[in-house]
XYZ file of C-alpha atoms in Angstrom:
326
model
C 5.900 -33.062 -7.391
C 8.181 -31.766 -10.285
C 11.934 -31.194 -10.598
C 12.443 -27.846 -11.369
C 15.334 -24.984 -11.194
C 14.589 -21.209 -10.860
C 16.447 -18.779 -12.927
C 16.292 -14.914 -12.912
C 17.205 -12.759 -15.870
C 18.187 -9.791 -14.184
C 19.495 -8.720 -10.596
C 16.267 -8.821 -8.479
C 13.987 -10.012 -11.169
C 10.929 -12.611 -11.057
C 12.367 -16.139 -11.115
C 10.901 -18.367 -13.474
C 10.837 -21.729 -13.358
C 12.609 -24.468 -15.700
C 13.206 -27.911 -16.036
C 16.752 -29.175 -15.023
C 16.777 -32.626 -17.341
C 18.988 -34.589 -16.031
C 21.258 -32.254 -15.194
C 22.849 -30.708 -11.704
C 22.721 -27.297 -11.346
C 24.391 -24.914 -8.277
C 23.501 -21.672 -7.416
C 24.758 -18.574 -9.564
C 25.796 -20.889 -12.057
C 24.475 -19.529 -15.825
C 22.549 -21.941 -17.768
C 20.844 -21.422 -21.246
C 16.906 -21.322 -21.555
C 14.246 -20.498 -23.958
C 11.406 -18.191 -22.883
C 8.545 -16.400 -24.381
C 10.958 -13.615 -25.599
C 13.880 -16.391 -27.367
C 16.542 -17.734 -26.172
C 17.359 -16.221 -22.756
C 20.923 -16.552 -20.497
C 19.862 -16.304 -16.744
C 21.118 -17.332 -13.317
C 20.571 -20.138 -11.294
C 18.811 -18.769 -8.104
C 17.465 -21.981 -7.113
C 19.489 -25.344 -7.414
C 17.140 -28.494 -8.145
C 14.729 -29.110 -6.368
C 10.822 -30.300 -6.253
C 7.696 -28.195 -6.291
C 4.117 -28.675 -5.852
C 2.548 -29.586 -9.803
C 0.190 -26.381 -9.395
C 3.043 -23.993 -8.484
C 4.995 -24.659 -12.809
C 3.146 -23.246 -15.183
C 2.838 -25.896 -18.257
C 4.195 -26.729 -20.121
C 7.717 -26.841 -18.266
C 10.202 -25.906 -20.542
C 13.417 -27.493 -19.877
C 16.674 -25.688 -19.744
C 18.612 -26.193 -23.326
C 22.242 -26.206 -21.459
C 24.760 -25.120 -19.321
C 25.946 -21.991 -20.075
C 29.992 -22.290 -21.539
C 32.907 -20.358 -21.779
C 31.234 -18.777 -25.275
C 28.307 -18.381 -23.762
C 29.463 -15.729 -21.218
C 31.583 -14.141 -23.875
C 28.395 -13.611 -26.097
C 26.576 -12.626 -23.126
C 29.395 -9.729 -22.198
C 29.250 -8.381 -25.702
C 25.295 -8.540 -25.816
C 26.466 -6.084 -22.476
C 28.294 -3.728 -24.446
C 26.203 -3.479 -27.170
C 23.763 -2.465 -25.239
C 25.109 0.456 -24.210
C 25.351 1.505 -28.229
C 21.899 0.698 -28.619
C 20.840 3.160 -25.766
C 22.490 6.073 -27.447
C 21.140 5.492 -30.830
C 17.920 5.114 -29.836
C 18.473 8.626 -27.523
C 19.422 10.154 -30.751
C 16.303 9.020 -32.630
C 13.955 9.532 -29.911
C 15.256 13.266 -30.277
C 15.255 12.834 -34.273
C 11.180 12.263 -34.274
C 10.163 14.312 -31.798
C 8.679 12.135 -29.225
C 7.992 13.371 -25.237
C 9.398 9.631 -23.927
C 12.515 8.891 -21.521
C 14.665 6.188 -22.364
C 15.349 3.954 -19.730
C 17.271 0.750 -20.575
C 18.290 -1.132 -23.732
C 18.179 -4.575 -23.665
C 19.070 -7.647 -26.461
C 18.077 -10.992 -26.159
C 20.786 -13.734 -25.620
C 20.027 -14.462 -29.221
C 20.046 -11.165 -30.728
C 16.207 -11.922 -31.871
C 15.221 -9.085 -30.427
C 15.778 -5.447 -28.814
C 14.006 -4.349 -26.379
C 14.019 -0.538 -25.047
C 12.353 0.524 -22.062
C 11.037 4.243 -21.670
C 8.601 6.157 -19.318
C 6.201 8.800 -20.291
C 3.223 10.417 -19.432
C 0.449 9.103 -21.512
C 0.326 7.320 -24.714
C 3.280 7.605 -27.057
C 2.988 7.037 -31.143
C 6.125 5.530 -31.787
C 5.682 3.827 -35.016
C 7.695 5.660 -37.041
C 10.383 5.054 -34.513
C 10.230 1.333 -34.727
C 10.778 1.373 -37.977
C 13.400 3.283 -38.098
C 15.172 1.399 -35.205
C 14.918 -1.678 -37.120
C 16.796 -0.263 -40.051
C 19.234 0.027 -37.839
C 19.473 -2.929 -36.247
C 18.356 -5.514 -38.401
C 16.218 -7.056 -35.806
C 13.095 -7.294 -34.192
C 12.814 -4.388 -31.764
C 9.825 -3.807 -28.566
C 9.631 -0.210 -27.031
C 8.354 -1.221 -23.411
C 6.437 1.562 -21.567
C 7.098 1.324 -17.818
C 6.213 2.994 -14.651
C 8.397 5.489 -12.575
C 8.816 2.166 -10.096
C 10.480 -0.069 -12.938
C 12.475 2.816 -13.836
C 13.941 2.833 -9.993
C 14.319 -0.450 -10.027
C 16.519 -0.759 -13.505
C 18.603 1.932 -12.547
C 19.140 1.524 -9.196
C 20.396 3.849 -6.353
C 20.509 4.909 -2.723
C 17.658 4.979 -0.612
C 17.491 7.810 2.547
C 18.423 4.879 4.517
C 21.612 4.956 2.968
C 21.306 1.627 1.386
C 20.905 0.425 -1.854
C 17.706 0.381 -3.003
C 15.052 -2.614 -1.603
C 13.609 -2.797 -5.581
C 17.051 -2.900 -6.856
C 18.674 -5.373 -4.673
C 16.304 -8.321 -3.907
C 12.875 -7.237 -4.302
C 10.874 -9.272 -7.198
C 7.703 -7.710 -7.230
C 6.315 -4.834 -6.021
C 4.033 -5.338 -2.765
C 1.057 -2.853 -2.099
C 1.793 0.141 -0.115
C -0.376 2.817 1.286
C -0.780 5.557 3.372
C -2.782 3.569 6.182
C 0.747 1.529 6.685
C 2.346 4.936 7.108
C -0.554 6.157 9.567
C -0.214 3.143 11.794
C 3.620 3.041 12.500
C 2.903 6.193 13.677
C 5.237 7.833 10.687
C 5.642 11.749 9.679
C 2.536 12.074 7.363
C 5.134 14.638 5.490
C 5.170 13.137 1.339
C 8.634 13.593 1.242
C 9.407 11.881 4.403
C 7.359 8.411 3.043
C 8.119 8.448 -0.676
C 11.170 6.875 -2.401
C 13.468 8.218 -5.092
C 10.861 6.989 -7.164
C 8.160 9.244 -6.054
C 6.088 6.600 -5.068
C 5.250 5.638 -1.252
C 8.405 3.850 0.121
C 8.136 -0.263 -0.363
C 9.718 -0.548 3.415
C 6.898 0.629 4.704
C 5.304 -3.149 3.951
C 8.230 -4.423 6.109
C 6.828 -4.168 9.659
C 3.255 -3.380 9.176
C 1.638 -6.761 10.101
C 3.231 -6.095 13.255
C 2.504 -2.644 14.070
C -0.995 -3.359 12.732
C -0.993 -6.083 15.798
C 0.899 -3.881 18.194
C -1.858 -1.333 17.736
C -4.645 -3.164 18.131
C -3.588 -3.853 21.833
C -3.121 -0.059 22.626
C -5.475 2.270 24.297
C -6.310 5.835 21.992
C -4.919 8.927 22.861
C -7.336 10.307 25.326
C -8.951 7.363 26.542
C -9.998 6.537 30.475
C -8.227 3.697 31.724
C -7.762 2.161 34.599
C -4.630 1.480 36.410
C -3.518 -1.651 38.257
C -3.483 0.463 41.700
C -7.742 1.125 40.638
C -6.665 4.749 39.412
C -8.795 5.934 36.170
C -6.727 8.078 34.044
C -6.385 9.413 30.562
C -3.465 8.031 28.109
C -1.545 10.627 27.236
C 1.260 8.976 24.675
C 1.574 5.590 23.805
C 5.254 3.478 22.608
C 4.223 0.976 20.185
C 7.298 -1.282 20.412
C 7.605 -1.171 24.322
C 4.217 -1.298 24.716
C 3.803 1.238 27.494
C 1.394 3.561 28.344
C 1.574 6.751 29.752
C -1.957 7.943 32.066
C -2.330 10.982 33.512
C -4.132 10.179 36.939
C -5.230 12.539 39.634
C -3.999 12.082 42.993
C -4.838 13.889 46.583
C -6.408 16.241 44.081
C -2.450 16.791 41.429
C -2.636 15.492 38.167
C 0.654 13.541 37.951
C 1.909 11.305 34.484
C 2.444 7.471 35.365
C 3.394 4.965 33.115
C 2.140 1.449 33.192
C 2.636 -1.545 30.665
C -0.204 -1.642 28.369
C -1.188 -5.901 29.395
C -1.587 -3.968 33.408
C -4.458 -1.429 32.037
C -7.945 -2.404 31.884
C -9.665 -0.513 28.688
C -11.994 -1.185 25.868
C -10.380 -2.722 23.075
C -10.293 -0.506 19.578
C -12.421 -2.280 16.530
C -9.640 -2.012 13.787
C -12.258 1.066 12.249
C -11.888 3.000 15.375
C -8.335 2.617 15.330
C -7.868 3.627 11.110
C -10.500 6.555 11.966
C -8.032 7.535 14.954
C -5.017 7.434 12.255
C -6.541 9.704 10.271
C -7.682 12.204 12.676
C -9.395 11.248 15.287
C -8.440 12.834 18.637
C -4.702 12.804 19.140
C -4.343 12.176 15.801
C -2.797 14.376 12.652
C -5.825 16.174 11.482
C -6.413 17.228 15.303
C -3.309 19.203 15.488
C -4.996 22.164 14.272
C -6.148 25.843 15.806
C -8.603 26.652 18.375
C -11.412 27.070 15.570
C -10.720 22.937 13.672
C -9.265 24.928 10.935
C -6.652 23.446 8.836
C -3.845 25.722 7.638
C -2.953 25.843 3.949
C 0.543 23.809 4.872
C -1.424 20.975 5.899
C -4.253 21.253 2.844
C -1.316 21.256 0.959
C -0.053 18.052 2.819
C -3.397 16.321 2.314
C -3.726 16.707 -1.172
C -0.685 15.535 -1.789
C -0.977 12.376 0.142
C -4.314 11.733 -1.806
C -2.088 11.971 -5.001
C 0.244 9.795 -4.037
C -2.542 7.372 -2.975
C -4.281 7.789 -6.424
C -0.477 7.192 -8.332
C -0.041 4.230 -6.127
C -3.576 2.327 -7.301
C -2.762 3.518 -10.648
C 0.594 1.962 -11.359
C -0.170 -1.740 -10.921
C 2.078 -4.292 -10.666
C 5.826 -4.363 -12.634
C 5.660 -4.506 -16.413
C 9.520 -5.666 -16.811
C 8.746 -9.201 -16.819
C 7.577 -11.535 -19.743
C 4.327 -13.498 -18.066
């Protein structure tokens, strides 16, 4: 086992591991630490404690000290010049020319270094730019390309939940999302109903998809023959995920009436977990079924389609976070 501490450098960030010496630290106390980037002032996030040897990276770099009264004072002005270093590099961006979106500024506890973080389409030649940045500041300087997610997650905001944003506020990485999670919690299939400010498919949706993956794997599909507890066969008709209820249309003294039974009381065939994707993505019941008496799709839901595959393709393409230095 080792003694560590874990320290983030920004709200929400990856915490990194340190070694605490012989010192005791508390929680959101600031402490002074030398990473791959210089000499870094982050926040305690986890007091000392032990670890497994294979979970710290070696060699454990211990923390250099407590952060003082100084320290914070440096740290605030670091802060505000920050905010100086945005707009100059705005006005140079402008200056050469370059199709890029500046995203954050950021200096390094020790003023070694500046870096600025931008999005942009494709590849961006900004060589010229460097060099004229570090006439400026007299420094070294790193231009950071990030994705449309980091971008969200720098700046912040309000999701359509009306909180702030999951990325912003405590998530550290980004977990995988996809459209399947969307498919089996029964969701509107609707892009703008599943994406975030971000443009990218909602992280939430990871939140509760083990257990609507499990919940569905103990339902009946939409049009299959069960039978009841009374020895009626029927055909399921809707299905409530959370409640687990069923509801069977079942023919009686020759009426068709709609009964609902809990799912555990119906005897069926359990779904293979491809049966149940394949019924997700338009099988009977499903979205892809809701279409005219000839199977034909309308151009609203081509249009839907294609843009689901997009965001599928986006979401494979961005990877995982490139704020942190691993």
């Amino acid at each position: 086992m080792t003694k560590v501490i874990g320290v983030r450098f920004r709200t929400a960030g990856k915490i990194y591991y340190f070694g605490p010496k012989d010192i005791e630290f508390k929680r959101s106390e600031h402490v002074i630490v030398e990473t791959a980037r210089g000499v870094e002032y982050g926040t305690v996030v986890l007091p000392n404690m032990e670890v497994e040897d294979e979970k710290v990276t070696q060699p454990l770099k211990n923390v250099i000290r407590k952060a003082t009264k100084d320290d914070d004072e440096r740290e605030k002005r670091n802060r505000e010049k920050e905010k100086d270093a945005y707009k100059i590099c705005q006005e140079k961006i402008l200056k050469h020319g370059l199709e890029m979106k500046l995203i954050n500024a950021e200096f390094t506890f020790d003023n070694n270094k500046v870096l600025f973080y931008f999005t942009a389409d494709g590849r961006v030649d900004f060589r010229e730019l460097v060099k004229d940045l570090a006439g400026v500041f007299r420094t070294r300087i790193e231009l950071r390309q990030v994705g449309v997610r980091d971008e969200t997650k720098i700046l912040g905001g309000i999701g359509i939940c009306g909180r702030a944003l999951c990325c912003h506020t405590y998530l550290s990485d980004f977990a995988p999302v996809s459209i399947k999670m969307a498919k089996e919690q029964s969701l509107s299939l609707n892009p703008a109903k599943i994406s975030g400010i971000c443009g990218r498919l909602m992280c939430c949706l990871q939140n509760e998809a083990a257990s609507y993956e499990e919940l569905n794997r103990k339902l009946p599909k939409i049009g299959e023959t069960v039978t009841t507890p009374d020895g009626l066969k029927g055909e399921v008709r809707e299905t409530n995920v959370l409640k687990q209820l069923v509801k069977v249309v079942v023919e009686i003294d020759d009426e068709k009436e709609l009964r609902e039974y809990p799912t555990s009381e119906l005897k069926f065939k359990p779904r293979h977990r491809k049966e149940r994707d394949d019924d997700r993505s338009g099988g009977k019941g499903g979205r892809k079924g809701k279409t005219d008496k000839k199977n034909l799709r309308s151009h609203e839901e081509i249009e839907e389609e294609l843009e689901l595959e997009e965001l599928e393709r986006l979401e494979q393409k961005d990877g995982k976070s490139k704020l942190d230095d691993d």
